[in-house]
Short mmCIF file of C-alpha atoms in Angstrom, two decimals:
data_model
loop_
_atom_site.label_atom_id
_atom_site.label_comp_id
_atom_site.label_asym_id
_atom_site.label_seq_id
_atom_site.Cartn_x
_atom_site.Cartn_y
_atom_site.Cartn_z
CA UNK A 112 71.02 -1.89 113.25
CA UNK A 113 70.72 1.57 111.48
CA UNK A 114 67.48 1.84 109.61
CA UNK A 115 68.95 3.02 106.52
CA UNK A 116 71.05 -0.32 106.49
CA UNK A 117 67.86 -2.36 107.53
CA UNK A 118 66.15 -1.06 104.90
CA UNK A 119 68.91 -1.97 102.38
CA UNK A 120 69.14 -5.66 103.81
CA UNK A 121 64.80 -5.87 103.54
CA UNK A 122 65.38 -4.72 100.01
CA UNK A 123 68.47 -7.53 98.96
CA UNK A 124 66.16 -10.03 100.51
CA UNK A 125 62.97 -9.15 98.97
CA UNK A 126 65.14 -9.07 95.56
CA UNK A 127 66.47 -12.55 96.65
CA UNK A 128 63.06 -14.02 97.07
CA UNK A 129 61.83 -12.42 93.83
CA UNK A 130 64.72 -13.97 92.30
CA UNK A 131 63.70 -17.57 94.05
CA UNK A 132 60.02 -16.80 92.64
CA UNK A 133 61.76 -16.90 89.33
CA UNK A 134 63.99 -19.59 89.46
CA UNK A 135 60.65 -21.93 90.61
CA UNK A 136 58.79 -20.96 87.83
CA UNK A 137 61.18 -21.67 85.40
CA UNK A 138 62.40 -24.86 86.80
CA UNK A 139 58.55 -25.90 86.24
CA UNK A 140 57.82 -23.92 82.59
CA UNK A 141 61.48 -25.31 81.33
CA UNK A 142 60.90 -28.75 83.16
CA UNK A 143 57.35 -30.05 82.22
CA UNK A 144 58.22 -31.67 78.98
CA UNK A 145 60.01 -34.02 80.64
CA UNK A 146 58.29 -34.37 83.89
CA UNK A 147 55.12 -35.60 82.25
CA UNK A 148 57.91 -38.13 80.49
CA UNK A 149 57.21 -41.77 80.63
CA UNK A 150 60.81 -42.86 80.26
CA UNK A 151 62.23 -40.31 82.33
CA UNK A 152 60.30 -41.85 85.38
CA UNK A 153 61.81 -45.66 84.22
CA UNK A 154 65.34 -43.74 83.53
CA UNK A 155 65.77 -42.40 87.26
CA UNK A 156 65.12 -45.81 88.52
CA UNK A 157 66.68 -48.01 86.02
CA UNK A 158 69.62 -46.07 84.28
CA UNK A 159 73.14 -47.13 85.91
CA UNK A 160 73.86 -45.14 89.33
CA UNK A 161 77.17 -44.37 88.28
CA UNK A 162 76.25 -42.58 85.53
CA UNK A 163 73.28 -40.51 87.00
CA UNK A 164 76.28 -39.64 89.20
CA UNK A 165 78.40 -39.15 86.69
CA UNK A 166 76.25 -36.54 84.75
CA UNK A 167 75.47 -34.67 87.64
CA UNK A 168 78.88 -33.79 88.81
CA UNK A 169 80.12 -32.99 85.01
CA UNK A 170 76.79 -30.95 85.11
CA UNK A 171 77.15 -29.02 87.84
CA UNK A 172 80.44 -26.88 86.52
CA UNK A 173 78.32 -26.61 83.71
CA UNK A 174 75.26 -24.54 86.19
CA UNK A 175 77.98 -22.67 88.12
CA UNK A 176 79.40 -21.66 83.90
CA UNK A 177 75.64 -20.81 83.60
CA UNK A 178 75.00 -18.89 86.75
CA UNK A 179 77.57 -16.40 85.16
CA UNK A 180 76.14 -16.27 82.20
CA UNK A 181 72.21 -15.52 83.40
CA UNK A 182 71.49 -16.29 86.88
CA UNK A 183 68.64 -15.40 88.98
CA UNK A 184 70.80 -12.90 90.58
CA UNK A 185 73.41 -10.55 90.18
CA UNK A 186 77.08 -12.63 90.99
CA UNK A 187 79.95 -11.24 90.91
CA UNK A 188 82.58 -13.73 92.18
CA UNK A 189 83.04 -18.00 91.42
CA UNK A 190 81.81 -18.00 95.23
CA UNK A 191 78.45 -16.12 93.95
CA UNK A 192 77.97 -18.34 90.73
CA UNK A 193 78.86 -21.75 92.70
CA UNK A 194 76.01 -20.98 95.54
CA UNK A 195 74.16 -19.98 92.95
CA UNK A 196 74.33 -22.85 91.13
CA UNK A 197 73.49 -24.92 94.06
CA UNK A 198 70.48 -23.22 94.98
CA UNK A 199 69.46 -23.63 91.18
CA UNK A 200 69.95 -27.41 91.22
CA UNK A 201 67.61 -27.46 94.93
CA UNK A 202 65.05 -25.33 93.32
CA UNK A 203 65.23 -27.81 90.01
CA UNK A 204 65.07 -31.16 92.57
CA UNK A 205 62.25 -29.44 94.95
CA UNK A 206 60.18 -28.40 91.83
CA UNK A 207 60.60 -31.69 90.85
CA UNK A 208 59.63 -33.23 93.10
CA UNK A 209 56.72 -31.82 93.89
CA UNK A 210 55.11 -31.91 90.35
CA UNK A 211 56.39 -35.94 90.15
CA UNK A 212 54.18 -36.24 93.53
CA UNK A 213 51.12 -34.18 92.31
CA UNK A 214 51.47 -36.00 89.16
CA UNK A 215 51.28 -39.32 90.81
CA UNK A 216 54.67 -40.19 89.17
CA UNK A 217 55.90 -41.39 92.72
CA UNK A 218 53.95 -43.73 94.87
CA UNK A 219 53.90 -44.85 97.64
CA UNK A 220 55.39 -47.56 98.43
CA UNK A 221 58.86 -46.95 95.99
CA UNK A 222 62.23 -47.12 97.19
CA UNK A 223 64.47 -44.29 98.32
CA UNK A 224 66.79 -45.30 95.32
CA UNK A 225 63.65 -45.00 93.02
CA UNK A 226 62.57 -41.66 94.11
CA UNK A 227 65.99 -39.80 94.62
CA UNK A 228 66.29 -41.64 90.96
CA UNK A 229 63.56 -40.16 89.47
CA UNK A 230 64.11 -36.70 90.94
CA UNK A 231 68.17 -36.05 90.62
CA UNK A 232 67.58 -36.78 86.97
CA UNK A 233 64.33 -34.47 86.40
CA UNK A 234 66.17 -31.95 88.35
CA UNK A 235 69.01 -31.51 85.81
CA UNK A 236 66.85 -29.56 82.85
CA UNK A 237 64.67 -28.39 85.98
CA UNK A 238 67.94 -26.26 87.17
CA UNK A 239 68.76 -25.13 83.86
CA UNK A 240 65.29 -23.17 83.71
CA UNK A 241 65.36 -21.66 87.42
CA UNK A 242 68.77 -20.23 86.14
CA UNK A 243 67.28 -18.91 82.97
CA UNK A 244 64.23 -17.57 85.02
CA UNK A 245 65.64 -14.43 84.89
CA UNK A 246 66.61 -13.49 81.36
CA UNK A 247 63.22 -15.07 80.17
CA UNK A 248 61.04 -14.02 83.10
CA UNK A 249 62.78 -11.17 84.66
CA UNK A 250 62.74 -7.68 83.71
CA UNK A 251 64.69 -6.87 80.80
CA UNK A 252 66.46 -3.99 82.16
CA UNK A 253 67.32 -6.48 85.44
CA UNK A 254 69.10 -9.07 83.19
CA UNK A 255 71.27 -6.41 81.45
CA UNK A 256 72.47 -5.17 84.55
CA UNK A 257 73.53 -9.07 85.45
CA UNK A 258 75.71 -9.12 82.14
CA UNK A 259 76.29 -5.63 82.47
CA UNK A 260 80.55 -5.04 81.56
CA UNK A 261 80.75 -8.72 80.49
CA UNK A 262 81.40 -8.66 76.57
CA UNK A 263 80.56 -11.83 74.76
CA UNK A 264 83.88 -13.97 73.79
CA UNK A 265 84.22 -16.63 71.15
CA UNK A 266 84.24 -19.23 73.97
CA UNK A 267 80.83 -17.93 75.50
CA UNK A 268 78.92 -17.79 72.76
CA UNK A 269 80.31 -21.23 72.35
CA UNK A 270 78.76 -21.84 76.03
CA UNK A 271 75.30 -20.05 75.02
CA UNK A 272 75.22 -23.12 72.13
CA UNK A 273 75.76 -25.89 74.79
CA UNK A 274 73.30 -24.73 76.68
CA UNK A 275 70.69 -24.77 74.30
CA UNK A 276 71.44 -27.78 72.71
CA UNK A 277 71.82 -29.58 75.67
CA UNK A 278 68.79 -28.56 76.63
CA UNK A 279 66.43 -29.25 73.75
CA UNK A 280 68.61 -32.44 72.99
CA UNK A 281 67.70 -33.89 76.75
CA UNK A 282 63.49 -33.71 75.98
CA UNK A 283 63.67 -35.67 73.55
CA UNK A 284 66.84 -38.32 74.19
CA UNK A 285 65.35 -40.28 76.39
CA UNK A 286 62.76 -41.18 74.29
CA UNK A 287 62.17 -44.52 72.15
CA UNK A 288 61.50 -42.60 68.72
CA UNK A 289 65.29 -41.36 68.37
CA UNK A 290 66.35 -44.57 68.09
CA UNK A 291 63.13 -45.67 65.59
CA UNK A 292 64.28 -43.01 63.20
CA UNK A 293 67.77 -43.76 63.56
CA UNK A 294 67.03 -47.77 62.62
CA UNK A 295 64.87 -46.14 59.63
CA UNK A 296 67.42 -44.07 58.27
CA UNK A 297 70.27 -45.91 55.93
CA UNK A 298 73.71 -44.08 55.55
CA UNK A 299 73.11 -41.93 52.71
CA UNK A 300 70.09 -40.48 54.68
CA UNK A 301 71.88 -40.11 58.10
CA UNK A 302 74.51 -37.81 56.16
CA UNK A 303 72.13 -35.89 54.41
CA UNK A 304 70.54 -35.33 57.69
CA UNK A 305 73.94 -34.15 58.97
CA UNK A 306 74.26 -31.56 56.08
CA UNK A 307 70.52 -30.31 56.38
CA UNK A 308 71.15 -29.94 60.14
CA UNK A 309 74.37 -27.65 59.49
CA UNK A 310 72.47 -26.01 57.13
CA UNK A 311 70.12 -24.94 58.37
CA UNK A 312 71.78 -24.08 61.68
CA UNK A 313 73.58 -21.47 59.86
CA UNK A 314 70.61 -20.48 58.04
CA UNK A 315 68.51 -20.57 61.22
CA UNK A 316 70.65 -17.13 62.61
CA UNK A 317 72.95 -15.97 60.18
CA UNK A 318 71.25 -16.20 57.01
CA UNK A 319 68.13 -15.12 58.36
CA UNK A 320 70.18 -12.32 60.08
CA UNK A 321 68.69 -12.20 63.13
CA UNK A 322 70.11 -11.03 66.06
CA UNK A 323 72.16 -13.09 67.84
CA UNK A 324 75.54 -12.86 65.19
CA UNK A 325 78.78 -12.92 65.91
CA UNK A 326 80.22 -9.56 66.13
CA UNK A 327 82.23 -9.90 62.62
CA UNK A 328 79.71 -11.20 60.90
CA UNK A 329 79.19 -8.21 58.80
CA UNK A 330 82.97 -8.09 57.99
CA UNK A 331 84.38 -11.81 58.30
CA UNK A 332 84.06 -14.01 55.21
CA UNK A 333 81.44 -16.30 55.22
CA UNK A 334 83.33 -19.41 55.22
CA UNK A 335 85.30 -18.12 58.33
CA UNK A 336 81.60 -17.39 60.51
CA UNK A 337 80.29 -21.20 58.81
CA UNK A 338 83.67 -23.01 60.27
CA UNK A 339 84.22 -21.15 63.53
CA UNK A 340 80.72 -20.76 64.53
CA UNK A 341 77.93 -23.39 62.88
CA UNK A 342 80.50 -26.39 62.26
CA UNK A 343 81.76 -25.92 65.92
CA UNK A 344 78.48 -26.17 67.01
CA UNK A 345 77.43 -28.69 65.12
CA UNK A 346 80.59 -30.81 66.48
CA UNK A 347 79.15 -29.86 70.16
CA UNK A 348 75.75 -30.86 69.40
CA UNK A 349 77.43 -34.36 68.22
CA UNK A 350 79.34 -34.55 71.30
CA UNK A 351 76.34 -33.45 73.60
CA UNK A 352 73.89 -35.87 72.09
CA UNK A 353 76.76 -38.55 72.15
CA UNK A 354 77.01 -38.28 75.98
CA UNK A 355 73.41 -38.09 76.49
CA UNK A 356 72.44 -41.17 74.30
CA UNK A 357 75.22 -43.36 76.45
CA UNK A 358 74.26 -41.92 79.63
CA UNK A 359 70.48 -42.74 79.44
CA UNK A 360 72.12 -46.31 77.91
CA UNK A 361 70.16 -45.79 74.58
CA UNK A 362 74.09 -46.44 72.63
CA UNK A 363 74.26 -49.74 74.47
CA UNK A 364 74.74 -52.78 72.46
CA UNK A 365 73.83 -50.87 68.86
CA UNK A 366 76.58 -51.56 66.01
CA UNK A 367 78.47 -48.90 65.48
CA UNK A 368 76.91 -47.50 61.88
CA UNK A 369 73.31 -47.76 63.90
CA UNK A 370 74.97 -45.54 67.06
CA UNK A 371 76.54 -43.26 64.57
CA UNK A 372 73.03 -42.49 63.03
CA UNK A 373 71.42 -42.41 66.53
CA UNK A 374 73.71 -39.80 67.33
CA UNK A 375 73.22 -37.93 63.94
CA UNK A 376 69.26 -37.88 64.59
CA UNK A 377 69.86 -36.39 68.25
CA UNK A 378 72.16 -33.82 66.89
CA UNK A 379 69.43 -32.70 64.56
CA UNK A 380 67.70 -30.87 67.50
CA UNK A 381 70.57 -30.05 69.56
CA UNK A 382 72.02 -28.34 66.74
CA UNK A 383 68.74 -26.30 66.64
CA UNK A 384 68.49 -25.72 69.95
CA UNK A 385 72.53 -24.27 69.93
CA UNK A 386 71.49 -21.89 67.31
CA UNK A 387 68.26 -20.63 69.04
CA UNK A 388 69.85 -19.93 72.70
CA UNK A 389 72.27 -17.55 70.09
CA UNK A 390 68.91 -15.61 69.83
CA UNK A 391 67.36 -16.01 73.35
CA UNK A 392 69.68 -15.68 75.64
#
């Protein structure tokens, strides 16, 4: 091989396992919340197989979306985001599982089942951080180059939202105290929650004016940025914390006005977290 090629393919690679550096990192630092998690540990084992399954396939269009958002690496075809996606989702399940192990969360002695379980679940917020490794660990200068010539649409900064309100809404929607708030709450309070939460999402980036606003925001009415922008996100972080609540079965055999609230509770942080990734990512 010329030398002036091997020195380009020592350089991709070294970049590569900067990159995996990265993604390892942030799989912990973005995973730890909920690997030190009581009832993720009894979710991997006892939550229903088909929908573990089910959440990881509708998940992982939802990495490959991500990868070409802010991936470890520069991408630059669906091939590039979809192998980058799967390397994100190893890196999630191997960081996993070796802070489950050092954290004695697996024993010995515990099923296959149990320990796959435990790890396929953990590695779902796990992958989300390797992939954001390297717009909040990287050089700044490397993750403009990654977006570099791909302008922000309506429908990705639609995307950006999901991501962070799927993220903040999974640390805490496994937990028992959604639902204990949720039983506390009567319907007046669960709706004024729901207005609080949409207004202060809209307060949270565009009243504030941080960065982060839609490109019209200056010239579009503000009843135009509130409906196309806060109460769409507000609709996703219902619908996110909706799926999450009946995939980790917390929605299971509640009446309807005490599911309703338990979804308005969830939605509370997952609306917060949609209007934050605006302003991280």
């Amino acid at each position: 091989m010329h030398p002036r090629l091997a020195a380009v393919d020592r350089r991709a690679n070294l970049h590569f396992a900067h990159g995996l550096t990265r993604a390892f990192a942030g799989a912990v630092i973005f995973g730890i919340p909920l690997l030190m998690t009581m009832e993720m540990w009894w979710l991997g084992f006892h939550m229903s197989p088909v929908r573990l399954a089910l959440l990881i396939a509708l998940f992982f269009p939802f990495l490959v979306a991500l990868s070409w958002h802010v991936g470890f690496e520069p991408t630059f075809s669906l091939k590039d985001d979809v192998l980058d996606a799967l390397v994100a989702y190893l890196v999630g399940f191997v960081a996993s599982l070796l802070v489950l192990w050092l954290l004695g969360a697996l024993r010995p002695g515990e099923g296959l089942r149990e320990v796959v379980g435990k790890v396929s679940l953990q590695a779902v917020p796990a992958s989300i951080g390797a992939l954001l490794s390297q717009s909040q660990l990287g050089h700044a200068e490397a993750g403009q180059q990654m977006r570099g010539g791909r302008e922000d649409s309506y429908f990705s900064e639609l995307f950006i939202m999901a991501v962070g309100g799927l993220f903040l809404a999974f640390n805490v929607a496994p937990t028992e105290e959604i639902l204990m708030i949720a039983l506390r709450l009567g319907g007046a309070q669960a709706l004024l929650l729901a207005l609080v939460t949409l207004a202060a999402t809209h307060a949270f980036v565009y009243g504030a004016e941080f960065r982060g606003q839609p490109p019209d925001h200056q010239q579009a009415p503000w009843w135009s940025v509130f409906a196309r922008f806060t109460v769409v996100g507000y609709a996703l972080a219902l619908l996110l914390s909706a799926f999450l609540l009946w995939t980790f079965g917390r929605l299971d055999g509640l009446a309807l006005p005490v599911a309703l609230s338990t979804v308005v509770v969830l939605a509370f942080p997952a609306a917060i977290g949609a209007a934050a990734a605006r302003l991280i990512l």
